Amino acid sequence: MEHDVVVVGGGPCGATAAEDLARAGLSVVLLDKAGRIKPCGGAVPPRLIRDFDIPDEQLVAKIDTARMISPTGRQVDIPIENGYVGMVDREHFDEFLRDRAARAGATRLTGTFLSIDRPDGRPVVRYRDKATGEERALRTRLVIGADGARSAVARAEVPGGREIPYVIAYHEIIAAPGRTATYDPHRCDVVYDGRISPDFYGWVFPHGAHCSVGMGTGVDGVDLKAATAALREAAGLADAPTIRKEGAPIPLRPLDRWDNGRDVVLAGDAAGVVAPSSGEGIFYAMAGGRAAAEACECVLLSDNPRDLRMARKTFMKQHKAVFRILGAMQDAYYKSDERRERFVTLCHDIDVQRLTFEAYMNKELVHARPLAHIKIGIKNVAHLMGLVPARPAL
């Protein structure tokens, strides 16, 4: 039997691609290793909930405030106006998406991807079945590589797939208390402190009965577990029972090419689509999975492999500007504690708060406030040139 598409990887990206293709009436296989939970803060914006029809029961918490914490311990609370940030538990959320893809008509298989062969020109995906240990094969017309930041599909098939830069993320899922003096189950804490991460940030994200506490860094030699222990101590969560510990690479920038010009296209972390500065990945993974599915549908209709390029073009047309600005912000403010201090100071500005969360919630730049953009630009320049104090006057 020859399938139309084999999707390698069953996270939010691969499950979304498989569901979309199955709903289009195509023969789709979703191949996933299973048994692995990606370390993730679990934040999902309202646009994801709308675009991908996520039921309310998948949200383990609804966040109404974000707290930015500077290297000197200053705190800026930013209310999330006109909405909320949903939180999901990846253990259950990913399985919900995989099950939904299967109910749409995708065939679920559990196993480890090995290679792609082309004995007669058509791709054959070889994998090791988890239950039996046997090597098996899937004939297909196209392959979507949605198998993470160290994608085996990308390394084997797509130019540049071996060189993608990444940071390492580590977190601990713990049993969360109720509201305390240092922990709020409706507030996300983001810690910009070089002692926690010299080039990224730490987080305390509520997950209902649980909480994700973690950090990320691309610097060798950083003790991830010690940094996370310090975060837990500061949040009053040091004695909370630990449920599980997880670590994984998070890509830093989109690859320049997402397809092999023939029969393979990448999506999600495999294509490098995690937002700079924030590290947000779930929305962009699912958007990338949808773009890859649309590109595959076009190729199956046109029989022109050049249409695989549509996946990257479609995604970047929608999100390139946001990625560029977030990348510039990370380059500007994550270099030192002095810069991080200035960034938290900038977050005091009401226009910064509103524009930031409007952009986050809707995943597009807000153009309706030109004067606010100008003011923010001037303040950015003033901070980066050291023309204003790093800390506001008391």
Short mmCIF file of C-alpha atoms in Angstrom, two decimals:
data_model
loop_
_atom_site.label_atom_id
_atom_site.label_comp_id
_atom_site.label_asym_id
_atom_site.label_seq_id
_atom_site.Cartn_x
_atom_site.Cartn_y
_atom_site.Cartn_z
CA MET A 1 0.00 0.00 0.00
CA GLU A 2 1.26 3.47 -0.87
CA HIS A 3 0.23 6.35 1.38
CA ASP A 4 -0.07 9.95 0.30
CA VAL A 5 1.90 11.36 3.26
CA VAL A 6 3.85 9.94 6.18
CA VAL A 7 4.22 12.42 9.05
CA VAL A 8 7.24 11.67 11.25
CA GLY A 9 6.72 13.07 14.74
CA GLY A 10 3.52 13.25 16.78
CA GLY A 11 3.86 16.51 18.69
CA PRO A 12 1.49 19.44 18.09
CA CYS A 13 3.10 20.10 14.70
CA GLY A 14 2.91 16.57 13.30
CA ALA A 15 -0.51 15.87 14.78
CA THR A 16 -1.90 19.06 13.24
CA ALA A 17 -0.46 18.23 9.81
CA ALA A 18 -1.82 14.68 9.99
CA GLU A 19 -5.28 15.84 11.02
CA ASP A 20 -5.49 18.47 8.27
CA LEU A 21 -4.39 15.99 5.60
CA ALA A 22 -6.78 13.30 6.84
CA ARG A 23 -9.68 15.76 6.81
CA ALA A 24 -8.76 16.52 3.19
CA GLY A 25 -9.40 12.84 2.38
CA LEU A 26 -5.77 11.78 1.96
CA SER A 27 -4.11 8.57 3.15
CA VAL A 28 -1.93 9.68 6.08
CA VAL A 29 0.29 7.87 8.58
CA LEU A 30 1.33 9.58 11.82
CA LEU A 31 4.52 7.92 13.10
CA ASP A 32 5.48 8.84 16.66
CA LYS A 33 7.97 7.43 19.16
CA ALA A 34 5.61 8.00 22.10
CA GLY A 35 6.66 7.90 25.73
CA ARG A 36 8.43 11.28 25.58
CA ILE A 37 7.09 14.56 26.95
CA LYS A 38 8.77 17.73 25.73
CA PRO A 39 9.83 20.27 28.37
CA CYS A 40 7.57 23.23 27.76
CA GLY A 41 6.03 26.10 29.67
CA GLY A 42 2.75 25.15 28.02
CA ALA A 43 1.44 28.63 27.16
CA VAL A 44 -1.06 28.87 24.30
CA PRO A 45 -2.49 32.20 23.08
CA PRO A 46 -6.14 32.84 22.22
CA ARG A 47 -5.38 32.71 18.50
CA LEU A 48 -4.17 29.11 18.81
CA ILE A 49 -7.31 28.19 20.70
CA ARG A 50 -9.42 29.76 17.93
CA ASP A 51 -7.45 28.62 14.89
CA PHE A 52 -7.08 25.01 16.01
CA ASP A 53 -10.40 24.56 17.81
CA ILE A 54 -8.99 23.65 21.22
CA PRO A 55 -11.71 22.73 23.74
CA ASP A 56 -11.72 24.47 27.08
CA GLU A 57 -11.13 21.23 28.99
CA GLN A 58 -7.61 21.05 27.51
CA LEU A 59 -6.66 24.24 29.38
CA VAL A 60 -5.30 23.38 32.82
CA ALA A 61 -5.02 27.07 33.80
CA LYS A 62 -5.92 30.53 32.53
CA ILE A 63 -3.31 33.20 33.17
CA ASP A 64 -4.33 36.83 33.64
CA THR A 65 -0.98 38.36 34.67
CA ALA A 66 2.64 38.10 33.60
CA ARG A 67 5.34 39.09 36.08
CA MET A 68 8.74 40.19 34.75
CA ILE A 69 11.55 39.87 37.33
CA SER A 70 14.87 41.69 36.83
CA PRO A 71 18.37 40.65 37.92
CA THR A 72 18.06 42.91 40.99
CA GLY A 73 14.71 41.38 41.91
CA ARG A 74 12.46 44.19 40.67
CA GLN A 75 9.03 42.97 39.63
CA VAL A 76 6.76 44.35 36.92
CA ASP A 77 3.27 42.85 36.77
CA ILE A 78 1.63 43.12 33.36
CA PRO A 79 -2.11 42.47 33.28
CA ILE A 80 -3.43 40.57 30.29
CA GLU A 81 -6.29 42.77 29.16
CA ASN A 82 -9.31 41.51 27.22
CA GLY A 83 -8.40 37.86 27.46
CA TYR A 84 -6.07 35.32 28.99
CA VAL A 85 -3.18 33.02 28.18
CA GLY A 86 -4.18 29.37 28.29
CA MET A 87 -1.89 26.75 29.78
CA VAL A 88 -1.74 23.13 28.64
CA ASP A 89 0.01 20.06 29.98
CA ARG A 90 1.96 18.59 27.07
CA GLU A 91 1.53 15.03 28.35
CA HIS A 92 -2.22 15.25 27.78
CA PHE A 93 -2.41 17.98 25.13
CA ASP A 94 -0.17 16.17 22.64
CA GLU A 95 -2.11 12.93 23.07
CA PHE A 96 -5.40 14.80 22.55
CA LEU A 97 -4.06 16.14 19.22
CA ARG A 98 -2.78 12.72 18.11
CA ASP A 99 -6.09 11.09 18.99
CA ARG A 100 -7.99 13.80 17.14
CA ALA A 101 -5.85 13.19 14.04
CA ALA A 102 -6.66 9.47 14.26
CA ARG A 103 -10.37 10.19 14.60
CA ALA A 104 -10.10 12.34 11.46
CA GLY A 105 -8.74 9.33 9.56
CA ALA A 106 -4.96 9.30 10.07
CA THR A 107 -3.31 5.96 10.83
CA ARG A 108 -1.30 6.11 14.07
CA LEU A 109 1.87 4.04 14.36
CA THR A 110 4.30 3.93 17.28
CA GLY A 111 7.94 3.50 16.42
CA THR A 112 11.31 5.14 15.77
CA PHE A 113 12.15 6.64 12.39
CA LEU A 114 15.25 5.04 10.82
CA SER A 115 15.67 6.26 7.26
CA ILE A 116 14.13 7.09 3.90
CA ASP A 117 14.99 4.90 0.92
CA ARG A 118 13.91 5.29 -2.71
CA PRO A 119 14.32 1.88 -4.38
CA ASP A 120 12.05 2.81 -7.29
CA GLY A 121 12.08 6.62 -6.97
CA ARG A 122 9.24 6.82 -4.44
CA PRO A 123 10.19 7.34 -0.78
CA VAL A 124 9.99 4.40 1.61
CA VAL A 125 10.03 5.37 5.30
CA ARG A 126 11.72 2.74 7.43
CA TYR A 127 11.03 2.59 11.15
CA ARG A 128 11.41 0.29 14.12
CA ASP A 129 8.08 -0.78 15.60
CA LYS A 130 8.00 -0.09 19.35
CA ALA A 131 5.90 -3.10 20.32
CA THR A 132 7.74 -5.78 18.34
CA GLY A 133 11.17 -4.25 17.72
CA GLU A 134 10.84 -5.22 14.07
CA GLU A 135 11.97 -2.96 11.23
CA ARG A 136 9.09 -2.03 8.98
CA ALA A 137 8.53 0.08 5.89
CA LEU A 138 5.92 2.57 4.65
CA ARG A 139 5.63 3.43 0.97
CA THR A 140 4.53 7.00 0.48
CA ARG A 141 4.51 9.88 -1.95
CA LEU A 142 5.58 12.58 0.52
CA VAL A 143 7.12 12.87 3.99
CA ILE A 144 6.68 15.61 6.60
CA GLY A 145 9.53 15.77 9.10
CA ALA A 146 8.05 17.03 12.37
CA ASP A 147 10.45 15.18 14.64
CA GLY A 148 11.93 17.99 16.72
CA ALA A 149 14.97 20.23 16.95
CA ARG A 150 17.44 17.41 16.30
CA SER A 151 15.31 16.06 13.51
CA ALA A 152 16.62 12.85 11.99
CA VAL A 153 14.59 13.61 8.87
CA ALA A 154 16.17 17.06 8.54
CA ARG A 155 19.69 15.75 9.07
CA ALA A 156 19.25 13.06 6.43
CA GLU A 157 17.22 14.89 3.82
CA VAL A 158 17.36 18.71 3.90
CA PRO A 159 20.38 20.97 3.25
CA GLY A 160 21.33 22.77 6.46
CA GLY A 161 19.39 20.33 8.61
CA ARG A 162 22.49 19.38 10.59
CA GLU A 163 23.51 22.93 11.50
CA ILE A 164 20.44 24.34 13.23
CA PRO A 165 21.44 26.32 16.37
CA TYR A 166 19.57 25.64 19.60
CA VAL A 167 19.39 26.24 23.32
CA ILE A 168 18.80 23.55 25.91
CA ALA A 169 15.58 23.84 27.90
CA TYR A 170 15.10 22.08 31.21
CA HIS A 171 12.14 22.11 33.54
CA GLU A 172 10.60 20.28 36.45
CA ILE A 173 6.90 19.59 36.78
CA ILE A 174 5.96 19.87 40.44
CA ALA A 175 2.82 19.63 42.55
CA ALA A 176 1.73 23.23 42.94
CA PRO A 177 0.36 24.77 46.12
CA GLY A 178 -2.52 27.22 46.17
CA ARG A 179 -1.86 30.95 46.17
CA THR A 180 1.02 31.97 48.46
CA ALA A 181 3.01 35.14 49.04
CA THR A 182 5.37 34.15 46.21
CA TYR A 183 3.23 31.96 43.93
CA ASP A 184 0.01 32.78 42.11
CA PRO A 185 -1.77 30.03 40.13
CA HIS A 186 -3.05 32.67 37.68
CA ARG A 187 0.29 34.40 37.05
CA CYS A 188 3.29 33.48 34.90
CA ASP A 189 6.67 34.58 36.28
CA VAL A 190 9.48 35.26 33.81
CA VAL A 191 12.92 35.70 35.41
CA TYR A 192 15.57 37.69 33.51
CA ASP A 193 18.67 37.01 35.59
CA GLY A 194 22.12 35.93 34.44
CA ARG A 195 22.49 33.75 37.53
CA ILE A 196 19.57 31.68 36.26
CA SER A 197 20.33 31.89 32.53
CA PRO A 198 23.17 33.94 31.03
CA ASP A 199 21.48 34.22 27.64
CA PHE A 200 17.77 33.38 28.02
CA TYR A 201 15.39 33.34 30.99
CA GLY A 202 13.80 31.23 33.70
CA TRP A 203 10.09 30.64 34.21
CA VAL A 204 7.47 29.62 36.75
CA PHE A 205 4.31 28.72 34.82
CA PRO A 206 1.19 27.39 36.62
CA HIS A 207 -0.46 24.26 35.21
CA GLY A 208 -3.46 24.01 37.48
CA ALA A 209 -2.64 21.35 40.06
CA HIS A 210 0.92 21.33 38.73
CA CYS A 211 3.54 23.92 37.86
CA SER A 212 6.39 24.08 35.32
CA VAL A 213 9.62 25.58 36.69
CA GLY A 214 12.55 25.77 34.28
CA MET A 215 15.03 27.70 32.21
CA GLY A 216 16.91 27.62 28.91
CA THR A 217 20.46 28.40 27.80
CA GLY A 218 22.80 27.94 24.88
CA VAL A 219 25.90 28.41 27.05
CA ASP A 220 27.96 25.32 27.82
CA GLY A 221 28.67 24.53 31.44
CA VAL A 222 25.54 26.03 32.98
CA ASP A 223 24.11 23.80 35.71
CA LEU A 224 20.49 23.53 34.59
CA LYS A 225 19.31 21.67 37.67
CA ALA A 226 20.98 24.12 40.07
CA ALA A 227 19.42 27.08 38.23
CA THR A 228 16.00 25.44 38.41
CA ALA A 229 16.48 24.73 42.11
CA ALA A 230 17.20 28.44 42.64
CA LEU A 231 14.01 29.33 40.77
CA ARG A 232 12.00 26.96 42.94
CA GLU A 233 13.51 28.42 46.09
CA ALA A 234 12.72 32.00 45.07
CA ALA A 235 9.13 31.03 44.21
CA GLY A 236 8.64 29.22 47.52
CA LEU A 237 8.36 25.88 45.72
CA ALA A 238 11.53 24.17 46.91
CA ASP A 239 9.65 21.63 49.03
CA ALA A 240 6.89 20.91 46.51
CA PRO A 241 6.89 17.26 45.33
CA THR A 242 8.59 16.76 41.96
CA ILE A 243 6.51 14.83 39.43
CA ARG A 244 8.94 14.63 36.52
CA LYS A 245 12.07 16.25 35.07
CA GLU A 246 12.58 16.90 31.34
CA GLY A 247 15.13 18.46 29.04
CA ALA A 248 15.35 19.02 25.28
CA PRO A 249 16.91 21.28 22.61
CA ILE A 250 14.91 24.30 21.45
CA PRO A 251 15.88 25.74 18.01
CA LEU A 252 16.90 29.38 17.75
CA ARG A 253 15.98 30.37 14.20
CA PRO A 254 14.12 29.03 11.15
CA LEU A 255 16.16 27.05 8.65
CA ASP A 256 16.80 28.74 5.32
CA ARG A 257 15.29 25.76 3.55
CA TRP A 258 12.52 23.41 4.68
CA ASP A 259 12.33 20.89 1.81
CA ASN A 260 14.62 18.66 -0.20
CA GLY A 261 13.15 19.72 -3.54
CA ARG A 262 11.75 16.28 -4.07
CA ASP A 263 9.47 14.62 -1.52
CA VAL A 264 10.31 15.81 2.02
CA VAL A 265 9.26 18.97 3.86
CA LEU A 266 10.03 20.00 7.45
CA ALA A 267 7.78 21.66 10.01
CA GLY A 268 7.81 22.85 13.61
CA ASP A 269 11.01 22.51 15.65
CA ALA A 270 12.54 20.47 12.81
CA ALA A 271 12.30 23.64 10.67
CA GLY A 272 13.51 25.85 13.53
CA VAL A 273 10.27 27.74 14.10
CA VAL A 274 10.45 28.66 17.78
CA ALA A 275 9.98 32.37 18.47
CA PRO A 276 13.15 34.22 19.50
CA SER A 277 13.14 36.05 22.84
CA SER A 278 10.08 34.23 24.19
CA GLY A 279 10.92 30.66 23.16
CA GLU A 280 7.26 30.15 22.32
CA GLY A 281 6.80 27.10 20.16
CA ILE A 282 3.37 25.47 20.36
CA PHE A 283 1.49 27.98 18.22
CA TYR A 284 4.27 28.20 15.64
CA ALA A 285 4.62 24.41 15.55
CA MET A 286 0.93 23.97 14.80
CA ALA A 287 0.97 26.80 12.23
CA GLY A 288 4.01 25.18 10.62
CA GLY A 289 2.30 21.80 10.54
CA ARG A 290 -0.69 23.34 8.82
CA ALA A 291 1.54 25.10 6.27
CA ALA A 292 3.37 21.82 5.54
CA ALA A 293 0.07 20.01 5.07
CA GLU A 294 -1.14 22.68 2.64
CA ALA A 295 2.11 22.42 0.67
CA CYS A 296 1.75 18.62 0.47
CA GLU A 297 -1.82 18.93 -0.78
CA CYS A 298 -0.59 21.24 -3.55
CA VAL A 299 2.17 18.82 -4.58
CA LEU A 300 -0.22 15.89 -4.67
CA LEU A 301 -2.49 17.88 -7.00
CA SER A 302 0.20 19.45 -9.20
CA ASP A 303 2.80 16.65 -9.10
CA ASN A 304 5.34 19.49 -8.92
CA PRO A 305 7.79 19.08 -6.00
CA ARG A 306 8.65 22.78 -6.19
CA ASP A 307 5.32 23.39 -4.45
CA LEU A 308 6.89 22.05 -1.23
CA ARG A 309 8.52 25.48 -0.95
CA MET A 310 5.10 26.88 -0.20
CA ALA A 311 5.36 25.64 3.40
CA ARG A 312 8.17 28.03 4.28
CA LYS A 313 6.83 30.85 2.11
CA THR A 314 3.38 30.68 3.68
CA PHE A 315 4.72 30.53 7.22
CA MET A 316 7.28 33.31 6.83
CA LYS A 317 4.81 35.59 5.06
CA GLN A 318 2.63 35.44 8.15
CA HIS A 319 5.27 35.43 10.90
CA LYS A 320 8.60 36.72 9.58
CA ALA A 321 8.12 40.28 10.88
CA VAL A 322 7.34 39.06 14.41
CA PHE A 323 10.35 36.72 14.37
CA ARG A 324 12.60 39.54 13.18
CA ILE A 325 11.51 41.92 15.93
CA LEU A 326 11.70 39.27 18.66
CA GLY A 327 15.16 38.27 17.42
CA ALA A 328 16.34 41.87 17.54
CA MET A 329 14.97 42.21 21.07
CA GLN A 330 16.79 39.08 22.23
CA ASP A 331 20.05 40.27 20.65
CA ALA A 332 19.67 43.68 22.27
CA TYR A 333 18.55 42.81 25.79
CA TYR A 334 19.71 39.29 26.68
CA LYS A 335 23.44 40.02 26.48
CA SER A 336 24.05 41.12 30.08
CA ASP A 337 22.31 41.71 33.37
CA GLU A 338 22.58 45.46 32.81
CA ARG A 339 20.63 45.08 29.56
CA ARG A 340 18.14 42.73 31.22
CA GLU A 341 17.59 45.32 33.93
CA ARG A 342 16.82 47.89 31.26
CA PHE A 343 14.43 45.52 29.52
CA VAL A 344 12.37 45.04 32.70
CA THR A 345 12.37 48.82 33.16
CA LEU A 346 11.01 49.19 29.63
CA CYS A 347 8.21 46.78 30.57
CA HIS A 348 6.91 49.41 33.01
CA ASP A 349 5.66 51.38 30.00
CA ILE A 350 1.94 50.89 29.46
CA ASP A 351 2.30 51.07 25.66
CA VAL A 352 4.95 48.35 25.74
CA GLN A 353 2.64 46.18 27.82
CA ARG A 354 -0.38 46.65 25.60
CA LEU A 355 1.40 46.25 22.28
CA THR A 356 3.37 43.24 23.50
CA PHE A 357 0.34 41.30 24.63
CA GLU A 358 -1.85 42.33 21.74
CA ALA A 359 0.85 40.99 19.42
CA TYR A 360 1.24 37.84 21.51
CA MET A 361 -2.48 37.12 21.75
CA ASN A 362 -3.16 37.62 18.03
CA LYS A 363 0.25 36.66 16.58
CA GLU A 364 0.60 39.75 14.44
CA LEU A 365 2.10 43.21 14.82
CA VAL A 366 -0.30 45.90 15.93
CA HIS A 367 -0.35 48.87 13.54
CA ALA A 368 -3.24 50.82 15.03
CA ARG A 369 -1.10 52.87 17.42
CA PRO A 370 1.62 54.63 15.42
CA LEU A 371 2.44 57.14 18.17
CA ALA A 372 2.92 54.30 20.65
CA HIS A 373 5.32 52.57 18.23
CA ILE A 374 7.32 55.78 17.87
CA LYS A 375 7.49 56.30 21.64
CA ILE A 376 8.60 52.72 22.22
CA GLY A 377 11.26 53.05 19.53
CA ILE A 378 12.65 56.19 21.16
CA LYS A 379 12.72 54.53 24.59
CA ASN A 380 14.48 51.49 23.14
CA VAL A 381 17.21 53.65 21.65
CA ALA A 382 17.58 55.59 24.88
CA HIS A 383 18.03 52.41 26.91
CA LEU A 384 20.40 50.73 24.47
CA MET A 385 22.59 53.87 24.35
CA GLY A 386 22.54 54.22 28.14
CA LEU A 387 20.90 57.64 28.02
CA VAL A 388 18.44 56.76 30.80
CA PRO A 389 18.95 54.91 34.11
CA ALA A 390 18.65 51.13 34.02
CA ARG A 391 16.33 51.35 37.01
CA PRO A 392 13.52 53.89 37.31
CA ALA A 393 13.74 56.51 40.03
CA LEU A 394 11.80 55.62 43.17
#
